CSV table of N, CA and C in Angstrom, one decimal:
chain,number,residue,atom,x,y,z
A,805,MET,N,14.5,-3.5,-15.1
A,805,MET,CA,15.0,-2.4,-14.3
A,805,MET,C,15.4,-3.0,-12.9
A,806,SER,N,16.4,-2.4,-12.4
A,806,SER,CA,16.8,-2.8,-11.0
A,806,SER,C,16.9,-1.6,-10.1
A,807,LEU,N,16.8,-1.9,-8.8
A,807,LEU,CA,16.8,-0.9,-7.8
A,807,LEU,C,18.1,0.0,-7.9
A,808,PRO,N,19.3,-0.6,-8.1
A,808,PRO,CA,20.5,0.2,-8.1
A,808,PRO,C,20.4,1.3,-9.3
A,809,HIS,N,19.8,0.9,-10.4
A,809,HIS,CA,19.7,1.8,-11.5
A,809,HIS,C,18.6,2.8,-11.3
A,810,ALA,N,17.6,2.5,-10.6
A,810,ALA,CA,16.5,3.4,-10.2
A,810,ALA,C,17.1,4.5,-9.3
A,811,ILE,N,17.9,4.1,-8.3
A,811,ILE,CA,18.6,5.0,-7.4
A,811,ILE,C,19.6,5.9,-8.1
A,812,LEU,N,20.4,5.3,-9.0
A,812,LEU,CA,21.4,6.1,-9.8
A,812,LEU,C,20.6,7.1,-10.6
A,813,THR,N,19.5,6.7,-11.2
A,813,THR,CA,18.7,7.7,-12.0
A,813,THR,C,18.3,8.9,-11.1
A,814,ALA,N,17.7,8.5,-9.9
A,814,ALA,CA,17.2,9.6,-9.0
A,814,ALA,C,18.3,10.5,-8.6
A,815,LEU,N,19.5,9.9,-8.2
A,815,LEU,CA,20.6,10.7,-7.7
A,815,LEU,C,21.2,11.5,-8.9
A,816,ALA,N,21.2,11.0,-10.1
A,816,ALA,CA,21.7,11.8,-11.2
A,816,ALA,C,20.8,13.0,-11.5
A,817,GLU,N,19.5,12.8,-11.2
A,817,GLU,CA,18.6,13.9,-11.4
A,817,GLU,C,18.8,15.0,-10.3
A,818,LYS,N,19.1,14.5,-9.1
A,818,LYS,CA,19.3,15.4,-8.0
A,818,LYS,C,19.9,14.7,-6.8
A,819,PRO,N,21.1,15.2,-6.3
A,819,PRO,CA,21.7,14.6,-5.1
A,819,PRO,C,20.7,14.6,-4.0
A,820,SER,N,20.6,13.5,-3.2
A,820,SER,CA,19.6,13.4,-2.2
A,820,SER,C,20.0,12.5,-1.0
A,821,SER,N,19.4,12.7,0.1
A,821,SER,CA,19.6,11.8,1.2
A,821,SER,C,18.7,10.5,1.0
A,822,GLY,N,18.9,9.5,1.8
A,822,GLY,CA,18.1,8.3,1.7
A,822,GLY,C,16.6,8.6,2.0
A,823,LEU,N,16.3,9.5,2.9
A,823,LEU,CA,14.9,9.9,3.2
A,823,LEU,C,14.3,10.7,2.0
A,824,GLU,N,15.1,11.5,1.5
A,824,GLU,CA,14.6,12.3,0.3
A,824,GLU,C,14.4,11.3,-0.9
A,825,LEU,N,15.2,10.3,-1.0
A,825,LEU,CA,15.0,9.3,-2.1
A,825,LEU,C,13.7,8.5,-1.8
A,826,THR,N,13.5,8.2,-0.6
A,826,THR,CA,12.3,7.4,-0.2
A,826,THR,C,11.1,8.3,-0.6
A,827,ARG,N,11.1,9.5,-0.3
A,827,ARG,CA,10.0,10.4,-0.6
A,827,ARG,C,9.8,10.6,-2.1
A,828,ARG,N,10.9,10.7,-2.8
A,828,ARG,CA,10.8,10.8,-4.3
A,828,ARG,C,10.3,9.5,-4.9
A,829,PHE,N,10.7,8.3,-4.3
A,829,PHE,CA,10.1,7.1,-4.8
A,829,PHE,C,8.6,7.0,-4.6
A,830,ASP,N,8.2,7.5,-3.5
A,830,ASP,CA,6.8,7.5,-3.2
A,830,ASP,C,6.0,8.4,-4.1
A,831,ARG,N,6.6,9.5,-4.6
A,831,ARG,CA,5.9,10.5,-5.4
A,831,ARG,C,6.1,10.3,-6.9
A,832,SER,N,7.1,9.6,-7.4
A,832,SER,CA,7.3,9.6,-8.8
A,832,SER,C,7.8,8.2,-9.3
A,833,ILE,N,9.1,7.9,-9.0
A,833,ILE,CA,9.6,6.6,-9.4
A,833,ILE,C,8.8,5.4,-8.9
A,834,GLY,N,8.3,5.6,-7.7
A,834,GLY,CA,7.5,4.5,-7.1
A,834,GLY,C,6.3,4.1,-7.9
A,835,TYR,N,5.8,5.0,-8.8
A,835,TYR,CA,4.7,4.6,-9.7
A,835,TYR,C,5.0,3.4,-10.6
A,836,PHE,N,6.3,3.3,-10.9
A,836,PHE,CA,6.6,2.2,-11.8
A,836,PHE,C,7.8,1.3,-11.3
A,837,TRP,N,8.4,1.7,-10.2
A,837,TRP,CA,9.4,0.9,-9.5
A,837,TRP,C,9.4,1.2,-8.1
A,838,SER,N,8.9,0.3,-7.2
A,838,SER,CA,8.8,0.6,-5.8
A,838,SER,C,9.9,0.0,-5.0
A,839,ALA,N,10.2,0.7,-3.9
A,839,ALA,CA,11.2,0.2,-3.0
A,839,ALA,C,10.9,0.7,-1.6
A,840,THR,N,11.2,-0.1,-0.6
A,840,THR,CA,11.0,0.3,0.8
A,840,THR,C,12.2,1.2,1.2
A,841,HIS,N,12.0,1.8,2.3
A,841,HIS,CA,13.0,2.7,2.9
A,841,HIS,C,14.3,1.8,3.2
A,842,GLN,N,14.1,0.6,3.7
A,842,GLN,CA,15.2,-0.3,4.1
A,842,GLN,C,16.0,-0.7,2.8
A,843,GLN,N,15.2,-1.0,1.7
A,843,GLN,CA,15.9,-1.4,0.5
A,843,GLN,C,16.7,-0.3,-0.1
A,844,ILE,N,16.2,0.9,0.0
A,844,ILE,CA,16.9,2.1,-0.5
A,844,ILE,C,18.2,2.3,0.3
A,845,TYR,N,18.1,2.3,1.6
A,845,TYR,CA,19.3,2.5,2.4
A,845,TYR,C,20.4,1.4,2.2
A,846,ARG,N,19.9,0.1,2.1
A,846,ARG,CA,20.8,-1.0,1.8
A,846,ARG,C,21.5,-0.8,0.5
A,847,GLU,N,20.8,-0.4,-0.5
A,847,GLU,CA,21.3,-0.2,-1.9
A,847,GLU,C,22.3,1.0,-1.9
A,848,LEU,N,22.0,2.0,-1.2
A,848,LEU,CA,22.9,3.2,-1.1
A,848,LEU,C,24.3,2.7,-0.6
A,849,GLY,N,24.3,1.9,0.4
A,849,GLY,CA,25.5,1.4,1.0
A,849,GLY,C,26.3,0.6,0.0
A,850,ARG,N,25.6,-0.3,-0.8
A,850,ARG,CA,26.3,-1.1,-1.8
A,850,ARG,C,26.8,-0.2,-2.9
A,851,LEU,N,26.0,0.8,-3.4
A,851,LEU,CA,26.5,1.7,-4.4
A,851,LEU,C,27.7,2.5,-4.0
A,852,GLU,N,27.7,2.9,-2.7
A,852,GLU,CA,28.8,3.6,-2.2
A,852,GLU,C,30.1,2.7,-2.1
A,853,THR,N,29.9,1.5,-1.6
A,853,THR,CA,31.0,0.6,-1.6
A,853,THR,C,31.6,0.3,-2.9
A,854,ASP,N,30.7,0.2,-3.9
A,854,ASP,CA,31.1,-0.1,-5.3
A,854,ASP,C,31.7,1.1,-6.0
A,855,GLY,N,31.7,2.3,-5.4
A,855,GLY,CA,32.3,3.4,-6.0
A,855,GLY,C,31.5,4.1,-7.0
A,856,LEU,N,30.2,3.9,-7.0
A,856,LEU,CA,29.3,4.5,-8.0
A,856,LEU,C,28.6,5.8,-7.5
A,857,ILE,N,28.6,5.9,-6.1
A,857,ILE,CA,28.1,7.2,-5.5
A,857,ILE,C,29.0,7.5,-4.4
A,858,ARG,N,28.8,8.7,-3.9
A,858,ARG,CA,29.5,9.1,-2.6
A,858,ARG,C,28.6,10.0,-1.8
A,859,ALA,N,28.9,9.9,-0.5
A,859,ALA,CA,28.2,10.8,0.4
A,859,ALA,C,28.8,12.2,0.3
A,860,LEU,N,28.0,13.2,0.2
A,860,LEU,CA,28.5,14.6,0.1
A,860,LEU,C,29.0,15.0,1.4
A,861,PRO,N,30.1,15.8,1.4
A,861,PRO,CA,30.6,16.3,2.7
A,861,PRO,C,29.5,17.1,3.5
A,862,ALA,N,29.4,16.9,4.7
A,862,ALA,CA,28.4,17.6,5.5
A,862,ALA,C,28.9,19.1,5.8
A,863,ASP,N,28.0,20.0,5.9
A,863,ASP,CA,28.4,21.4,6.2
A,863,ASP,C,29.1,21.4,7.6
A,864,GLN,N,28.5,20.7,8.5
A,864,GLN,CA,29.1,20.7,9.9
A,864,GLN,C,29.0,19.2,10.3
A,865,PRO,N,30.1,18.7,10.8
A,865,PRO,CA,30.0,17.3,11.3
A,865,PRO,C,29.1,17.2,12.5
A,866,ALA,N,28.1,16.3,12.4
A,866,ALA,CA,27.2,16.1,13.5
A,866,ALA,C,26.7,14.7,13.6
A,867,ARG,N,26.6,14.1,14.8
A,867,ARG,CA,26.2,12.7,14.9
A,867,ARG,C,24.7,12.6,14.5
A,868,GLY,N,24.4,11.6,13.7
A,868,GLY,CA,23.1,11.4,13.3
A,868,GLY,C,22.6,12.3,12.2
A,869,GLN,N,23.5,13.1,11.6
A,869,GLN,CA,23.1,14.0,10.5
A,869,GLN,C,22.8,13.1,9.3
A,870,LYS,N,21.8,13.5,8.5
A,870,LYS,CA,21.5,12.7,7.3
A,870,LYS,C,22.6,12.9,6.3
A,871,LYS,N,22.9,11.9,5.5
A,871,LYS,CA,23.9,12.0,4.5
A,871,LYS,C,23.2,12.2,3.2
A,872,SER,N,23.7,13.1,2.3
A,872,SER,CA,23.2,13.2,1.0
A,872,SER,C,24.2,12.6,0.1
A,873,TYR,N,23.7,12.0,-1.0
A,873,TYR,CA,24.6,11.3,-2.0
A,873,TYR,C,24.5,11.9,-3.3
A,874,GLU,N,25.6,11.7,-4.1
A,874,GLU,CA,25.7,12.1,-5.5
A,874,GLU,C,26.3,11.0,-6.3
A,875,VAL,N,26.0,11.0,-7.6
A,875,VAL,CA,26.5,10.0,-8.5
A,875,VAL,C,27.9,10.4,-8.9
A,876,LEU,N,28.8,9.4,-8.8
A,876,LEU,CA,30.2,9.6,-9.3
A,876,LEU,C,30.3,9.3,-10.8
A,877,PRO,N,31.4,9.7,-11.5
A,877,PRO,CA,31.5,9.4,-12.9
A,877,PRO,C,31.3,7.9,-13.2
A,878,ALA,N,31.8,7.0,-12.3
A,878,ALA,CA,31.6,5.5,-12.5
A,878,ALA,C,30.2,5.2,-12.5
A,879,GLY,N,29.4,5.8,-11.6
A,879,GLY,CA,28.0,5.6,-11.5
A,879,GLY,C,27.2,6.1,-12.7
A,880,ARG,N,27.6,7.2,-13.2
A,880,ARG,CA,27.0,7.8,-14.4
A,880,ARG,C,27.3,6.9,-15.6
A,881,ALA,N,28.5,6.3,-15.7
A,881,ALA,CA,28.9,5.4,-16.8
A,881,ALA,C,28.1,4.1,-16.7
A,882,GLU,N,27.9,3.6,-15.5
A,882,GLU,CA,27.1,2.4,-15.3
A,882,GLU,C,25.7,2.6,-15.7
A,883,LEU,N,25.1,3.8,-15.3
A,883,LEU,CA,23.8,4.1,-15.7
A,883,LEU,C,23.6,4.2,-17.2
A,884,ALA,N,24.6,4.9,-17.9
A,884,ALA,CA,24.6,5.0,-19.3
A,884,ALA,C,24.7,3.6,-20.0
A,885,ARG,N,25.5,2.8,-19.4
A,885,ARG,CA,25.7,1.4,-20.0
A,885,ARG,C,24.4,0.7,-19.9
A,886,TRP,N,23.8,0.7,-18.7
A,886,TRP,CA,22.5,0.0,-18.5
A,886,TRP,C,21.4,0.6,-19.3
A,887,ALA,N,21.3,1.9,-19.5
A,887,ALA,CA,20.2,2.5,-20.2
A,887,ALA,C,20.3,2.1,-21.7
A,888,ALA,N,21.6,1.9,-22.2
A,888,ALA,CA,21.8,1.6,-23.6
A,888,ALA,C,21.6,0.1,-23.9
A,889,ALA,N,21.6,-0.7,-22.9
A,889,ALA,CA,21.6,-2.2,-23.1
A,889,ALA,C,20.1,-2.6,-23.5
A,890,ALA,N,20.1,-3.7,-24.2
A,890,ALA,CA,18.8,-4.3,-24.6
A,890,ALA,C,18.2,-5.0,-23.4
A,891,HIS,N,16.9,-4.9,-23.2
A,891,HIS,CA,16.2,-5.6,-22.1
A,891,HIS,C,14.9,-6.2,-22.6
A,892,ASP,N,14.6,-7.4,-22.4
A,892,ASP,CA,13.4,-8.0,-22.9
A,892,ASP,C,12.3,-7.6,-22.0
A,893,PRO,N,11.0,-7.5,-22.6
A,893,PRO,CA,9.9,-7.2,-21.7
A,893,PRO,C,9.6,-8.3,-20.8
A,894,LYS,N,9.1,-8.0,-19.6
A,894,LYS,CA,8.7,-9.0,-18.6
A,894,LYS,C,7.3,-9.5,-18.9
A,895,PRO,N,7.2,-10.8,-18.7
A,895,PRO,CA,5.8,-11.4,-18.9
A,895,PRO,C,4.8,-10.8,-17.9
A,896,LEU,N,3.6,-10.6,-18.3
A,896,LEU,CA,2.6,-10.1,-17.4
A,896,LEU,C,2.2,-11.2,-16.4
A,897,ARG,N,2.3,-10.8,-15.1
A,897,ARG,CA,1.8,-11.6,-14.0
A,897,ARG,C,0.8,-10.8,-13.2
A,898,ASP,N,-0.5,-11.2,-13.3
A,898,ASP,CA,-1.5,-10.5,-12.7
A,898,ASP,C,-2.5,-11.5,-12.0
A,899,VAL,N,-2.6,-11.3,-10.7
A,899,VAL,CA,-3.4,-12.2,-9.9
A,899,VAL,C,-4.9,-12.2,-10.3
A,900,MET,N,-5.4,-11.1,-10.8
A,900,MET,CA,-6.8,-11.0,-11.2
A,900,MET,C,-7.0,-11.9,-12.4
A,901,LEU,N,-6.1,-11.9,-13.3
A,901,LEU,CA,-6.3,-12.7,-14.5
A,901,LEU,C,-6.2,-14.2,-14.2
A,902,LEU,N,-5.4,-14.5,-13.2
A,902,LEU,CA,-5.3,-15.9,-12.8
A,902,LEU,C,-6.6,-16.3,-12.0
A,903,ARG,N,-7.1,-15.4,-11.2
A,903,ARG,CA,-8.4,-15.7,-10.5
A,903,ARG,C,-9.5,-15.9,-11.5
A,904,LEU,N,-9.6,-15.1,-12.6
A,904,LEU,CA,-10.6,-15.3,-13.5
A,904,LEU,C,-10.5,-16.6,-14.2
A,905,ARG,N,-9.3,-17.0,-14.5
A,905,ARG,CA,-9.1,-18.4,-15.1
A,905,ARG,C,-9.6,-19.5,-14.1
A,906,ALA,N,-9.3,-19.3,-12.8
A,906,ALA,CA,-9.7,-20.2,-11.8
A,906,ALA,C,-11.2,-20.2,-11.7
A,907,ALA,N,-11.8,-19.0,-11.8
A,907,ALA,CA,-13.3,-18.9,-11.7
A,907,ALA,C,-14.0,-19.7,-12.8
A,908,ALA,N,-13.4,-19.8,-13.9
A,908,ALA,CA,-14.0,-20.6,-15.0
A,908,ALA,C,-14.2,-22.1,-14.5
A,909,VAL,N,-13.4,-22.5,-13.5
A,909,VAL,CA,-13.5,-23.9,-13.0
A,909,VAL,C,-14.3,-24.0,-11.8
A,910,VAL,N,-14.1,-23.0,-10.8
A,910,VAL,CA,-14.7,-23.2,-9.5
A,910,VAL,C,-15.9,-22.2,-9.2
A,911,GLY,N,-16.1,-21.3,-10.1
A,911,GLY,CA,-17.2,-20.3,-9.9
A,911,GLY,C,-16.7,-18.9,-9.7
A,912,THR,N,-17.6,-18.0,-9.8
A,912,THR,CA,-17.3,-16.6,-9.8
A,912,THR,C,-17.6,-15.9,-8.5
A,913,ALA,N,-17.8,-16.6,-7.5
A,913,ALA,CA,-18.1,-16.0,-6.2
A,913,ALA,C,-17.0,-15.0,-5.8
A,914,GLY,N,-17.4,-13.8,-5.5
A,914,GLY,CA,-16.4,-12.8,-5.0
A,914,GLY,C,-15.7,-12.0,-6.1
A,915,ILE,N,-15.8,-12.5,-7.3
A,915,ILE,CA,-15.0,-11.9,-8.4
A,915,ILE,C,-15.6,-10.5,-8.8
A,916,GLU,N,-16.9,-10.4,-8.9
A,916,GLU,CA,-17.5,-9.1,-9.3
A,916,GLU,C,-17.1,-8.0,-8.4
A,917,ALA,N,-17.3,-8.2,-7.1
A,917,ALA,CA,-16.9,-7.2,-6.1
A,917,ALA,C,-15.5,-6.7,-6.2
A,918,ASP,N,-14.6,-7.7,-6.4
A,918,ASP,CA,-13.2,-7.4,-6.5
A,918,ASP,C,-12.9,-6.7,-7.9
A,919,LEU,N,-13.6,-7.1,-8.9
A,919,LEU,CA,-13.4,-6.4,-10.2
A,919,LEU,C,-13.8,-4.9,-10.1
A,920,ARG,N,-14.9,-4.7,-9.4
A,920,ARG,CA,-15.4,-3.3,-9.1
A,920,ARG,C,-14.3,-2.5,-8.3
A,921,ARG,N,-13.8,-3.2,-7.3
A,921,ARG,CA,-12.8,-2.5,-6.4
A,921,ARG,C,-11.5,-2.2,-7.3
A,922,HIS,N,-11.1,-3.1,-8.1
A,922,HIS,CA,-10.0,-2.9,-9.0
A,922,HIS,C,-10.2,-1.7,-9.9
A,923,LEU,N,-11.5,-1.7,-10.5
A,923,LEU,CA,-11.8,-0.6,-11.4
A,923,LEU,C,-11.7,0.8,-10.6
A,924,GLU,N,-12.2,0.8,-9.4
A,924,GLU,CA,-12.1,2.1,-8.6
A,924,GLU,C,-10.7,2.5,-8.4
A,925,LEU,N,-9.8,1.5,-8.1
A,925,LEU,CA,-8.4,1.8,-7.8
A,925,LEU,C,-7.7,2.3,-9.1
A,926,HIS,N,-8.0,1.6,-10.2
A,926,HIS,CA,-7.4,2.1,-11.5
A,926,HIS,C,-7.9,3.4,-11.9
A,927,GLU,N,-9.2,3.7,-11.7
A,927,GLU,CA,-9.8,5.0,-12.0
A,927,GLU,C,-9.1,6.1,-11.2
A,928,ARG,N,-8.9,5.8,-9.9
A,928,ARG,CA,-8.2,6.8,-9.0
A,928,ARG,C,-6.8,7.0,-9.5
A,929,GLN,N,-6.1,6.0,-9.9
A,929,GLN,CA,-4.7,6.1,-10.3
A,929,GLN,C,-4.6,6.9,-11.6
A,930,LEU,N,-5.6,6.6,-12.5
A,930,LEU,CA,-5.6,7.3,-13.8
A,930,LEU,C,-5.9,8.8,-13.5
A,931,ALA,N,-6.8,9.1,-12.7
A,931,ALA,CA,-7.1,10.6,-12.3
A,931,ALA,C,-5.8,11.2,-11.8
A,932,GLU,N,-5.1,10.5,-10.9
A,932,GLU,CA,-3.9,11.1,-10.3
A,932,GLU,C,-2.8,11.4,-11.4
A,933,TYR,N,-2.6,10.4,-12.3
A,933,TYR,CA,-1.7,10.6,-13.4
A,933,TYR,C,-2.1,11.8,-14.3
A,934,GLU,N,-3.4,11.9,-14.6
A,934,GLU,CA,-3.8,13.0,-15.4
A,934,GLU,C,-3.6,14.3,-14.8
A,935,GLU,N,-3.8,14.4,-13.4
A,935,GLU,CA,-3.5,15.6,-12.7
A,935,GLU,C,-2.0,16.0,-12.8
A,936,ILE,N,-1.2,15.0,-12.7
A,936,ILE,CA,0.3,15.2,-12.8
A,936,ILE,C,0.6,15.7,-14.2
A,937,GLU,N,0.0,15.1,-15.2
A,937,GLU,CA,0.3,15.5,-16.5
A,937,GLU,C,-0.1,17.0,-16.7
A,938,GLU,N,-1.3,17.3,-16.3
A,938,GLU,CA,-1.8,18.7,-16.4
A,938,GLU,C,-0.9,19.7,-15.7
A,939,ARG,N,-0.5,19.3,-14.5
A,939,ARG,CA,0.4,20.2,-13.7
A,939,ARG,C,1.8,20.3,-14.1
A,940,ASP,N,2.4,19.2,-14.5
A,940,ASP,CA,3.8,19.1,-14.7
A,940,ASP,C,4.3,19.2,-16.2
A,941,PHE,N,3.3,19.0,-17.1
A,941,PHE,CA,3.7,18.9,-18.5
A,941,PHE,C,2.8,19.8,-19.4
A,942,PRO,N,2.9,21.1,-19.2
A,942,PRO,CA,2.2,22.0,-20.1
A,942,PRO,C,2.7,21.9,-21.5
A,943,PRO,N,1.9,22.3,-22.5
A,943,PRO,CA,2.4,22.1,-23.9
A,943,PRO,C,3.7,22.8,-24.2
A,944,ASP,N,4.1,23.9,-23.5
A,944,ASP,CA,5.3,24.6,-23.8
A,944,ASP,C,6.5,24.0,-23.2
A,945,ARG,N,6.4,22.9,-22.4
A,945,ARG,CA,7.5,22.3,-21.7
A,945,ARG,C,7.9,21.1,-22.6
A,946,ASP,N,8.9,21.4,-23.4
A,946,ASP,CA,9.3,20.4,-24.4
A,946,ASP,C,10.8,20.1,-24.5
A,947,ALA,N,11.5,20.4,-23.4
A,947,ALA,CA,12.9,20.0,-23.4
A,947,ALA,C,13.0,18.5,-23.5
A,948,ALA,N,14.2,18.0,-24.0
A,948,ALA,CA,14.3,16.6,-24.2
A,948,ALA,C,14.1,15.8,-22.9
A,949,GLU,N,14.6,16.3,-21.8
A,949,GLU,CA,14.4,15.5,-20.5
A,949,GLU,C,13.0,15.5,-20.1
A,950,ASP,N,12.2,16.6,-20.4
A,950,ASP,CA,10.8,16.7,-20.0
A,950,ASP,C,10.0,15.8,-20.9
A,951,ARG,N,10.4,15.7,-22.2
A,951,ARG,CA,9.6,14.8,-23.1
A,951,ARG,C,9.8,13.4,-22.7
A,952,LEU,N,11.0,13.0,-22.3
A,952,LEU,CA,11.3,11.6,-21.9
A,952,LEU,C,10.5,11.3,-20.6
A,953,ARG,N,10.5,12.2,-19.6
A,953,ARG,CA,9.8,12.0,-18.4
A,953,ARG,C,8.3,11.9,-18.7
A,954,HIS,N,7.8,12.7,-19.6
A,954,HIS,CA,6.4,12.7,-20.0
A,954,HIS,C,6.1,11.3,-20.6
A,955,LEU,N,7.0,10.8,-21.4
A,955,LEU,CA,6.7,9.5,-22.0
A,955,LEU,C,6.5,8.4,-20.9
A,956,VAL,N,7.2,8.5,-19.8
A,956,VAL,CA,7.0,7.6,-18.7
A,956,VAL,C,5.6,7.7,-18.1
A,957,LEU,N,5.3,9.0,-17.9
A,957,LEU,CA,3.9,9.3,-17.4
A,957,LEU,C,2.9,8.8,-18.3
A,958,ARG,N,3.1,9.0,-19.6
A,958,ARG,CA,2.1,8.6,-20.6
A,958,ARG,C,1.9,7.1,-20.6
A,959,ALA,N,3.0,6.3,-20.3
A,959,ALA,CA,2.9,4.9,-20.2
A,959,ALA,C,1.9,4.5,-19.1
A,960,GLY,N,2.1,5.2,-17.9
A,960,GLY,CA,1.2,5.0,-16.8
A,960,GLY,C,-0.3,5.4,-17.2
A,961,ILE,N,-0.5,6.5,-17.8
A,961,ILE,CA,-1.8,6.9,-18.2
A,961,ILE,C,-2.4,5.8,-19.2
A,962,ASP,N,-1.6,5.4,-20.2
A,962,ASP,CA,-2.1,4.4,-21.1
A,962,ASP,C,-2.4,3.1,-20.5
A,963,LEU,N,-1.6,2.7,-19.5
A,963,LEU,CA,-1.9,1.4,-18.8
A,963,LEU,C,-3.1,1.5,-18.0
A,964,GLU,N,-3.3,2.6,-17.3
A,964,GLU,CA,-4.5,2.8,-16.5
A,964,GLU,C,-5.7,2.9,-17.3
A,965,THR,N,-5.6,3.5,-18.5
A,965,THR,CA,-6.7,3.6,-19.4
A,965,THR,C,-7.1,2.2,-19.9
A,966,PHE,N,-6.0,1.4,-20.3
A,966,PHE,CA,-6.3,0.0,-20.7
A,966,PHE,C,-7.0,-0.7,-19.6
A,967,TRP,N,-6.5,-0.7,-18.3
A,967,TRP,CA,-7.1,-1.5,-17.2
A,967,TRP,C,-8.5,-1.0,-16.9
A,968,THR,N,-8.8,0.3,-16.9
A,968,THR,CA,-10.2,0.7,-16.7
A,968,THR,C,-11.1,0.2,-17.8
A,969,GLY,N,-10.7,0.3,-19.0
A,969,GLY,CA,-11.5,-0.3,-20.1
A,969,GLY,C,-11.7,-1.8,-20.0
A,970,TRP,N,-10.6,-2.5,-19.7
A,970,TRP,CA,-10.7,-3.9,-19.6
A,970,TRP,C,-11.6,-4.3,-18.5
A,971,LEU,N,-11.5,-3.7,-17.3
A,971,LEU,CA,-12.3,-4.0,-16.2
A,971,LEU,C,-13.8,-3.7,-16.4
A,972,ARG,N,-14.1,-2.7,-17.1
A,972,ARG,CA,-15.5,-2.4,-17.5
A,972,ARG,C,-16.0,-3.5,-18.4
A,973,HIS,N,-15.2,-3.9,-19.3
A,973,HIS,CA,-15.6,-5.0,-20.2
A,973,HIS,C,-15.7,-6.3,-19.4
A,974,ALA,N,-14.8,-6.6,-18.5
A,974,ALA,CA,-14.9,-7.8,-17.7
A,974,ALA,C,-16.2,-7.8,-16.9
A,975,LEU,N,-16.5,-6.7,-16.3
A,975,LEU,CA,-17.8,-6.6,-15.5
A,975,LEU,C,-19.0,-6.8,-16.4
A,976,ALA,N,-19.0,-6.3,-17.6
A,976,ALA,CA,-20.1,-6.5,-18.5
A,976,ALA,C,-20.2,-8.0,-18.9
A,977,GLU,N,-19.1,-8.6,-19.2
A,977,GLU,CA,-19.1,-10.1,-19.5
A,977,GLU,C,-19.6,-10.9,-18.3
A,978,LEU,N,-19.2,-10.5,-17.1
A,978,LEU,CA,-19.6,-11.3,-15.9
A,978,LEU,C,-21.1,-11.1,-15.8
A,979,ALA,N,-21.6,-9.9,-16.0
A,979,ALA,CA,-23.1,-9.7,-15.8
A,979,ALA,C,-23.9,-10.5,-16.9
A,980,ALA,N,-23.3,-10.7,-18.1
A,980,ALA,CA,-24.0,-11.4,-19.1
A,980,ALA,C,-23.9,-12.9,-19.0
A,981,LEU,N,-23.1,-13.5,-18.1
A,981,LEU,CA,-23.0,-14.9,-17.9
A,981,LEU,C,-24.3,-15.5,-17.5
A,982,PRO,N,-24.7,-16.7,-17.9
A,982,PRO,CA,-25.9,-17.4,-17.5
A,982,PRO,C,-25.8,-17.6,-16.0
A,983,ALA,N,-26.9,-17.7,-15.3
A,983,ALA,CA,-26.9,-17.8,-13.8
A,983,ALA,C,-26.3,-19.2,-13.4
A,984,ASP,N,-26.3,-20.2,-14.2
A,984,ASP,CA,-25.8,-21.5,-13.9
A,984,ASP,C,-24.3,-21.6,-14.3
A,985,ALA,N,-23.7,-20.6,-14.7
A,985,ALA,CA,-22.2,-20.6,-15.1
A,985,ALA,C,-21.4,-20.9,-13.9
A,986,PRO,N,-20.2,-21.5,-14.2
A,986,PRO,CA,-19.4,-21.9,-13.0
A,986,PRO,C,-19.1,-20.7,-12.1
């Protein structure tokens, strides 16, 4: 996934200003694709230059007024092209896994505390996702777009469930190591 397509998706869902996009990234899209305020504004400029989005006309011309953007037909076509294209999964790159591999050689000092910290962070994220699921996806909400958005949230829930289970297992394994282990 790329930032331009994340922005096109957000704008196709709802025309927004750069600030509104930043807030939406913080609340939803940012759970799986993050971007800074500066990156969003820079990309809005590129998308507008490329003719994929346009700034909506302001109600009253005013200096410093925030611009809202909408997706143009060319932007919708690009988003549809991109959504339909094949994309290979990205290889997993996780610093904790690399650190555990290094600990096998240099020792486990500091690893247990950080595993516990990671577990707490993943438990917190899982609880947040589950709250969103309960609030935003009741059983009667089954329109196609809701079901697809729920699939994205379920991926987050399933990943956090995996990480919390794996971290508990890793902590148990670490506790079972002999005292003289590396």
